[in-house]
């Protein structure tokens, strides 16, 4: 790949000609994706592991192209970033999430929705102001919205601190995503006003087979506790992972074991059945 976004998407590299053609097609199709209503948010429940009940959801972007079919975010987000289209997409995601929170509230569901924000967006000077504006326009109180950012924001520590402080003042919940895959330490994170840390699924997947990862997860859990971070495990697919996490003091998680990301209606059904009150 000639260019790479700031996120750690290294799965898709375009080498042969077919793939280069596909990349160009995707880049071109991006320009009309929003106006053609091709984007949709799916929602994956966040679960309290001891009870199996949901306490919130994470919004995950889906793009259904009429010809190319479902294009995964790990493929199109890096393309959107290098094409300069991520700003508009990010605004749409935030606005759509706010509208969904509002609609769910009207139907009696009070749920926190966390959106993923790429570091390019987070690095904008007016990021917190934009979030405040979106909340205001939707007449939503900030505690209903969450933000997930990756460790890559640590590259701009001072700006990151300032933006995080603004978000904290606003009252928006902030989580560090994919923790463990980058180069930052929990100690570094302890200098930031954040609420939660999400352990990347690559650690959770290998918890029983890779003793190094198991002990890393244990360390993350105990440090997060000392630092008073809420800790969420990603990618839980098996009961034994839940047992390991609970035995070691991690009480929150997400994964296919509980539910995949769901269209809004299905997510609402799940929440009506399984929500913590
Ligand atoms: P992420 O934020 O780390 O999201 C978790 C990914 O793991 C999601 O993939 C989710 O569908 C998947 N997942 C959930 N449970 C399991 C499980 O039990 N096993 C496995 N193997 N996977 C599971 P998805 O939806 O394809 O998203 C990939 C990445 O794209 C996300 O990683 C996030 O970094 C990015 N992304 C998604 N939506 C947005 C968005 O609206 N804005 C931005 N900037 N990035 C987004
Ligand atoms: Ca996330
Ligand atoms: Ca992850
Ligand atoms: Ca990620």
Coordinates of N, CA and C in Angstrom, one line a residue, residues 24-201:
X24 N -9.6 1.9 -6.3 CA -10.0 3.1 -7.0 C -11.6 3.2 -7.1
X25 N -12.2 2.1 -7.3 CA -13.6 2.0 -7.4 C -14.3 2.5 -6.0
X26 N -13.7 2.0 -5.0 CA -14.2 2.3 -3.6 C -14.0 3.8 -3.4
X27 N -12.8 4.3 -3.7 CA -12.6 5.7 -3.5 C -13.6 6.6 -4.3
X28 N -13.8 6.2 -5.5 CA -14.8 6.9 -6.3 C -16.2 6.8 -5.7
X29 N -16.6 5.6 -5.3 CA -17.9 5.4 -4.8 C -18.2 6.1 -3.5
X30 N -17.1 6.4 -2.8 CA -17.2 7.1 -1.5 C -17.9 8.5 -1.6
X31 N -17.7 9.1 -2.8 CA -18.2 10.5 -2.9 C -19.7 10.5 -2.9
X32 N -20.4 9.5 -3.4 CA -21.8 9.5 -3.4 C -22.5 8.6 -2.3
X33 N -21.6 7.9 -1.5 CA -22.1 7.0 -0.6 C -23.1 7.7 0.4
X34 N -22.7 8.8 0.9 CA -23.6 9.5 1.9 C -24.9 10.0 1.3
X35 N -24.8 10.6 0.1 CA -26.0 11.2 -0.5 C -26.9 10.0 -1.0
X36 N -26.3 8.9 -1.3 CA -27.2 7.7 -1.7 C -27.6 6.9 -0.5
X37 N -27.4 7.4 0.7 CA -27.8 6.6 1.9 C -27.3 5.2 2.0
X38 N -26.0 5.1 1.7 CA -25.5 3.7 1.7 C -24.8 3.4 3.0
X39 N -24.6 4.3 3.9 CA -24.1 4.1 5.2 C -25.2 3.7 6.2
X40 N -24.8 2.9 7.1 CA -25.7 2.5 8.2 C -24.9 2.3 9.5
X41 N -25.4 2.6 10.6 CA -24.7 2.2 11.8 C -25.3 0.9 12.4
X42 N -24.4 0.0 12.8 CA -24.8 -1.2 13.5 C -24.4 -1.0 15.0
X43 N -25.1 -1.7 15.8 CA -24.8 -1.5 17.3 C -24.5 -2.8 18.0
X44 N -23.3 -2.8 18.6 CA -23.0 -4.0 19.4 C -23.1 -3.7 20.9
X45 N -23.9 -4.6 21.6 CA -24.1 -4.4 23.0 C -22.8 -4.5 23.8
X46 N -22.7 -3.7 24.8 CA -21.7 -3.8 25.8 C -22.3 -4.5 27.0
X47 N -21.6 -5.5 27.5 CA -22.2 -6.4 28.5 C -21.5 -6.4 29.9
X48 N -22.3 -6.4 30.9 CA -21.8 -6.6 32.3 C -21.6 -8.1 32.4
X49 N -20.4 -8.6 32.5 CA -20.1 -10.0 32.3 C -20.7 -10.9 33.4
X50 N -20.9 -10.4 34.6 CA -21.4 -11.3 35.7 C -22.9 -11.6 35.5
X51 N -23.6 -10.6 34.9 CA -25.1 -10.8 34.7 C -25.4 -11.1 33.3
X52 N -24.6 -10.8 32.3 CA -24.9 -11.0 30.9 C -25.8 -9.9 30.4
X53 N -26.0 -8.9 31.2 CA -26.9 -7.8 30.7 C -26.2 -6.7 30.0
X54 N -26.9 -6.0 29.2 CA -26.3 -4.9 28.4 C -26.4 -3.5 29.2
X55 N -25.3 -2.7 29.1 CA -25.4 -1.4 29.7 C -25.1 -0.3 28.7
X56 N -24.9 -0.6 27.5 CA -24.6 0.4 26.5 C -24.4 -0.3 25.1
X57 N -24.1 0.5 24.1 CA -23.8 -0.1 22.8 C -22.6 0.7 22.2
X58 N -22.0 0.0 21.2 CA -21.0 0.6 20.4 C -21.5 0.7 19.0
X59 N -21.4 1.9 18.4 CA -21.9 2.0 17.0 C -20.7 1.7 16.0
X60 N -21.0 0.8 15.1 CA -20.0 0.4 14.1 C -20.6 0.7 12.7
X61 N -19.7 1.3 11.9 CA -20.2 1.8 10.6 C -20.2 0.7 9.6
X62 N -21.3 0.7 8.8 CA -21.5 -0.3 7.7 C -21.7 0.4 6.4
X63 N -21.1 -0.1 5.3 CA -21.4 0.5 4.0 C -21.8 -0.6 3.0
X64 N -23.0 -0.4 2.6 CA -23.6 -1.4 1.6 C -23.6 -0.7 0.2
X65 N -22.7 -1.1 -0.6 CA -22.6 -0.5 -2.0 C -23.5 -1.4 -2.9
X66 N -24.3 -0.8 -3.8 CA -25.2 -1.5 -4.7 C -24.5 -2.6 -5.5
X67 N -23.2 -2.3 -5.9 CA -22.5 -3.3 -6.8 C -21.5 -4.1 -6.0
X68 N -20.8 -3.4 -5.1 CA -19.6 -4.0 -4.4 C -20.1 -4.8 -3.2
X69 N -21.4 -4.6 -2.8 CA -21.9 -5.3 -1.6 C -21.4 -4.6 -0.3
X70 N -21.4 -5.4 0.8 CA -20.9 -4.9 2.0 C -19.4 -4.7 2.0
X71 N -19.0 -3.4 2.3 CA -17.5 -3.2 2.3 C -17.2 -2.9 3.8
X72 N -16.2 -3.7 4.3 CA -15.9 -3.6 5.7 C -15.2 -2.3 6.0
X73 N -15.4 -1.7 7.2 CA -14.8 -0.5 7.6 C -13.3 -0.6 7.6
X74 N -12.7 -1.7 7.9 CA -11.2 -1.9 7.9 C -10.7 -1.7 6.5
X75 N -11.6 -1.8 5.5 CA -11.1 -1.6 4.1 C -11.4 -0.2 3.7
X76 N -12.6 0.4 3.9 CA -12.9 1.7 3.3 C -12.4 2.9 4.2
X77 N -12.3 2.7 5.5 CA -11.9 3.8 6.3 C -10.5 4.4 5.9
X78 N -9.5 3.5 5.8 CA -8.2 4.0 5.3 C -8.2 4.7 4.0
X79 N -9.1 4.2 3.1 CA -9.2 4.9 1.8 C -9.9 6.2 2.0
X80 N -10.9 6.3 2.8 CA -11.6 7.5 3.1 C -10.7 8.5 3.7
X81 N -9.8 8.0 4.6 CA -8.8 8.9 5.2 C -7.9 9.5 4.2
X82 N -7.3 8.7 3.4 CA -6.3 9.3 2.5 C -7.0 10.1 1.4
X83 N -8.3 9.9 1.1 CA -9.0 10.7 0.2 C -9.6 12.0 0.8
X84 N -9.4 12.1 2.1 CA -9.9 13.3 2.8 C -11.4 13.3 3.0
X85 N -12.0 12.1 3.0 CA -13.5 12.1 3.1 C -13.9 11.7 4.5
X86 N -13.0 11.5 5.4 CA -13.3 11.0 6.8 C -14.1 12.1 7.6
X87 N -13.8 13.3 7.4 CA -14.5 14.4 8.1 C -16.0 14.3 8.0
X88 N -16.4 14.3 6.7 CA -17.8 14.2 6.4 C -18.4 12.9 7.0
X89 N -17.7 11.8 6.9 CA -18.2 10.6 7.3 C -18.4 10.6 8.9
X90 N -17.4 11.1 9.5 CA -17.4 11.2 11.0 C -18.5 12.1 11.5
X91 N -18.8 13.2 10.8 CA -19.9 14.0 11.1 C -21.2 13.3 11.0
X92 N -21.3 12.5 9.9 CA -22.5 11.7 9.7 C -22.7 10.7 10.8
X93 N -21.6 10.0 11.2 CA -21.7 9.0 12.2 C -22.2 9.6 13.6
X94 N -21.6 10.8 13.9 CA -22.0 11.4 15.2 C -23.5 11.8 15.2
X95 N -23.8 12.4 14.1 CA -25.2 12.9 13.9 C -26.2 11.8 13.9
X96 N -25.9 10.7 13.2 CA -26.7 9.5 13.2 C -26.9 8.8 14.6
X97 N -25.7 8.8 15.3 CA -25.8 8.2 16.6 C -26.6 9.0 17.5
X98 N -26.5 10.3 17.4 CA -27.3 11.2 18.3 C -28.8 11.0 17.9
X99 N -29.1 10.9 16.7 CA -30.5 10.7 16.2 C -31.1 9.4 16.8
X100 N -30.2 8.4 16.8 CA -30.6 7.0 17.2 C -30.9 7.1 18.7
X101 N -30.0 7.7 19.5 CA -30.2 7.8 20.9 C -31.5 8.5 21.2
X102 N -31.8 9.6 20.5 CA -33.0 10.3 20.6 C -34.2 9.4 20.3
X103 N -34.2 8.7 19.2 CA -35.3 7.8 18.8 C -35.5 6.7 19.9
X104 N -34.4 6.1 20.4 CA -34.5 5.1 21.4 C -35.1 5.7 22.7
X105 N -34.7 6.9 23.0 CA -35.3 7.5 24.2 C -36.8 7.7 24.1
X106 N -37.2 8.1 22.9 CA -38.7 8.2 22.6 C -39.4 6.9 22.8
X107 N -38.7 5.8 22.6 CA -39.4 4.5 22.7 C -39.1 3.9 24.1
X108 N -38.6 4.7 25.0 CA -38.4 4.2 26.4 C -37.0 3.5 26.7
X109 N -36.1 3.6 25.7 CA -34.8 3.0 25.9 C -33.8 4.1 26.2
X110 N -33.2 4.0 27.3 CA -32.1 4.9 27.7 C -30.8 4.3 27.6
X111 N -30.1 4.6 26.5 CA -28.8 3.8 26.3 C -27.7 4.7 25.9
X112 N -26.5 4.4 26.4 CA -25.3 5.1 26.0 C -24.8 4.5 24.7
X113 N -24.5 5.4 23.7 CA -24.0 4.9 22.4 C -22.6 5.5 22.3
X114 N -21.6 4.6 22.1 CA -20.2 5.0 21.8 C -19.9 5.0 20.4
X115 N -19.3 6.0 19.8 CA -18.9 6.1 18.4 C -17.4 6.0 18.3
X116 N -16.9 5.4 17.2 CA -15.5 5.3 17.0 C -15.1 6.6 16.2
X117 N -14.0 7.1 16.7 CA -13.5 8.4 16.0 C -12.0 8.1 15.6
X118 N -11.7 8.4 14.3 CA -10.3 8.1 13.9 C -9.5 9.3 14.4
X119 N -8.2 9.1 14.5 CA -7.3 10.1 15.1 C -7.3 11.4 14.3
X120 N -7.5 11.3 13.0 CA -7.5 12.5 12.1 C -8.6 13.4 12.6
X121 N -9.8 12.8 12.9 CA -10.9 13.6 13.4 C -10.6 14.2 14.8
X122 N -10.1 13.3 15.6 CA -9.9 13.7 17.0 C -8.9 14.8 17.1
X123 N -7.9 14.8 16.1 CA -6.9 15.9 16.1 C -7.3 17.2 15.6
X124 N -8.6 17.3 15.1 CA -9.0 18.7 14.7 C -9.2 19.6 15.9
X125 N -8.8 20.8 15.7 CA -8.9 21.8 16.8 C -10.3 21.9 17.4
X126 N -11.3 21.8 16.5 CA -12.7 22.0 17.0 C -13.4 20.7 17.3
X127 N -12.7 19.6 17.5 CA -13.4 18.4 17.7 C -14.4 18.4 18.8
X128 N -14.0 18.9 20.0 CA -14.9 18.9 21.1 C -16.0 19.8 20.9
X129 N -15.7 21.0 20.2 CA -16.8 21.9 19.9 C -17.8 21.3 19.0
X130 N -17.3 20.5 18.0 CA -18.3 19.9 17.1 C -19.2 18.9 17.8
X131 N -18.6 18.1 18.7 CA -19.4 17.2 19.5 C -20.4 17.9 20.3
X132 N -20.0 19.0 21.0 CA -20.9 19.8 21.8 C -22.1 20.3 20.9
X133 N -21.7 20.8 19.7 CA -22.7 21.3 18.7 C -23.7 20.2 18.3
X134 N -23.2 19.0 18.0 CA -24.1 17.9 17.6 C -25.0 17.5 18.8
X135 N -24.5 17.5 20.0 CA -25.4 17.2 21.2 C -26.5 18.2 21.3
X136 N -26.1 19.5 21.1 CA -27.0 20.6 21.3 C -28.1 20.5 20.3
X137 N -27.7 20.3 19.0 CA -28.7 20.2 17.9 C -29.7 19.1 18.2
X138 N -29.2 18.0 18.7 CA -30.1 16.9 19.0 C -30.8 17.0 20.4
X139 N -30.5 18.1 21.1 CA -31.0 18.3 22.4 C -30.8 17.0 23.3
X140 N -29.5 16.6 23.3 CA -29.2 15.4 24.1 C -28.2 15.8 25.2
X141 N -28.3 15.2 26.3 CA -27.3 15.4 27.4 C -26.1 14.5 27.1
X142 N -24.9 15.1 27.4 CA -23.7 14.4 27.0 C -23.4 13.1 27.5
X143 N -24.0 12.7 28.6 CA -23.7 11.4 29.2 C -24.3 10.2 28.4
X144 N -25.1 10.5 27.4 CA -25.6 9.5 26.5 C -24.6 9.1 25.4
X145 N -23.6 10.0 25.2 CA -22.7 9.7 24.1 C -21.3 9.3 24.6
X146 N -20.7 8.4 23.9 CA -19.4 8.0 24.2 C -18.5 8.1 23.0
X147 N -17.2 8.2 23.2 CA -16.2 8.3 22.1 C -15.2 7.2 22.3
X148 N -14.8 6.5 21.3 CA -13.7 5.6 21.3 C -12.6 6.0 20.4
X149 N -11.4 6.2 21.0 CA -10.3 6.6 20.2 C -9.1 5.6 20.4
X150 N -8.3 5.5 19.4 CA -7.2 4.5 19.6 C -6.0 5.2 20.2
X151 N -5.0 4.4 20.6 CA -3.8 4.9 21.2 C -3.0 5.8 20.3
X152 N -3.3 5.8 19.0 CA -2.5 6.6 18.1 C -2.6 8.1 18.4
X153 N -3.7 8.5 19.1 CA -3.8 9.9 19.5 C -2.6 10.3 20.4
X154 N -1.9 9.3 21.0 CA -0.8 9.7 21.9 C 0.3 10.3 21.2
X155 N 0.3 10.3 19.8 CA 1.3 11.0 19.1 C 1.3 12.5 19.3
X156 N 0.2 13.0 19.6 CA 0.0 14.4 19.8 C -0.4 14.7 21.2
X157 N 0.4 14.4 22.2 CA 0.0 14.3 23.6 C -0.6 15.6 24.1
X158 N 0.0 16.7 23.8 CA -0.5 18.0 24.4 C -1.9 18.3 23.8
X159 N -2.1 18.2 22.5 CA -3.4 18.5 21.9 C -4.4 17.5 22.4
X160 N -4.0 16.2 22.5 CA -4.9 15.2 23.0 C -5.4 15.5 24.4
X161 N -4.5 15.9 25.2 CA -4.8 16.3 26.6 C -5.9 17.4 26.6
X162 N -5.7 18.4 25.8 CA -6.6 19.5 25.8 C -8.0 19.1 25.3
X163 N -8.0 18.3 24.2 CA -9.3 17.8 23.7 C -10.0 16.9 24.7
X164 N -9.2 16.0 25.3 CA -9.8 15.1 26.3 C -10.4 15.9 27.5
X165 N -9.7 17.0 27.9 CA -10.2 17.8 29.0 C -11.5 18.5 28.6
X166 N -11.5 18.9 27.3 CA -12.8 19.6 26.9 C -13.9 18.6 26.9
X167 N -13.7 17.4 26.4 CA -14.7 16.4 26.4 C -15.2 16.0 27.8
X168 N -14.2 16.0 28.7 CA -14.5 15.6 30.1 C -15.4 16.8 30.7
X169 N -15.0 18.0 30.4 CA -15.8 19.1 30.9 C -17.3 19.1 30.3
X170 N -17.3 18.6 29.1 CA -18.6 18.4 28.5 C -19.4 17.3 29.1
X171 N -18.7 16.2 29.5 CA -19.4 15.1 30.2 C -19.6 13.9 29.2
X172 N -18.8 13.9 28.2 CA -18.9 12.7 27.2 C -17.9 11.7 27.7
X173 N -18.4 10.4 27.7 CA -17.6 9.3 28.1 C -16.5 8.9 27.1
X174 N -15.2 8.8 27.5 CA -14.2 8.5 26.5 C -13.5 7.2 26.9
X175 N -13.3 6.4 25.8 CA -12.6 5.1 26.0 C -11.4 5.1 25.0
X176 N -10.3 4.5 25.5 CA -9.2 4.2 24.6 C -9.4 2.8 24.0
X177 N -9.4 2.7 22.7 CA -9.7 1.5 22.0 C -8.5 0.7 21.7
X178 N -8.7 -0.6 21.4 CA -7.6 -1.5 20.9 C -6.4 -1.4 21.8
X179 N -6.6 -1.3 23.1 CA -5.4 -1.1 24.0 C -4.6 -2.4 24.0
X180 N -3.2 -2.2 23.9 CA -2.3 -3.3 23.9 C -1.7 -3.4 22.5
X181 N -2.3 -2.9 21.5 CA -1.8 -3.1 20.1 C -0.8 -2.0 19.7
X182 N -0.8 -0.9 20.5 CA 0.1 0.2 20.1 C 1.3 0.2 21.0
X183 N 1.9 1.4 21.2 CA 3.1 1.5 22.0 C 3.0 2.2 23.3
X184 N 1.7 2.7 23.6 CA 1.6 3.4 24.8 C 1.4 2.5 26.0
X185 N 1.6 3.0 27.2 CA 1.5 2.2 28.4 C 0.3 2.7 29.2
X186 N -0.2 1.9 30.1 CA -1.3 2.4 30.9 C -0.8 3.6 31.8
X187 N 0.6 3.5 32.0 CA 1.1 4.7 32.8 C 0.9 6.0 32.1
X188 N 1.2 5.9 30.8 CA 1.0 7.1 30.0 C -0.5 7.5 29.9
X189 N -1.3 6.5 29.8 CA -2.7 6.8 29.8 C -3.2 7.5 31.1
X190 N -2.5 7.1 32.2 CA -2.9 7.6 33.5 C -2.8 9.1 33.6
X191 N -2.1 9.7 32.6 CA -2.0 11.2 32.6 C -3.1 11.8 31.9
X192 N -4.0 11.0 31.3 CA -5.1 11.6 30.5 C -6.4 11.4 31.2
X193 N -7.3 12.4 31.0 CA -8.6 12.3 31.6 C -9.5 11.5 30.8
X194 N -9.3 10.1 30.9 CA -10.2 9.2 30.2 C -11.0 8.4 31.2
X195 N -12.1 7.7 30.7 CA -12.9 6.9 31.6 C -12.7 5.4 31.5
X196 N -12.3 5.0 30.3 CA -12.3 3.5 30.1 C -11.2 3.1 29.1
X197 N -10.8 1.9 29.2 CA -9.8 1.3 28.3 C -10.4 0.0 27.8
X198 N -10.3 -0.2 26.5 CA -10.8 -1.5 25.9 C -9.6 -2.4 25.5
X199 N -9.5 -3.5 26.0 CA -8.5 -4.5 25.7 C -8.8 -5.1 24.3
X200 N -7.8 -5.0 23.4 CA -8.0 -5.4 22.1 C -8.3 -6.9 22.0
X201 N -9.1 -7.3 21.0 CA -9.6 -8.6 20.9 C -8.5 -9.6 20.6

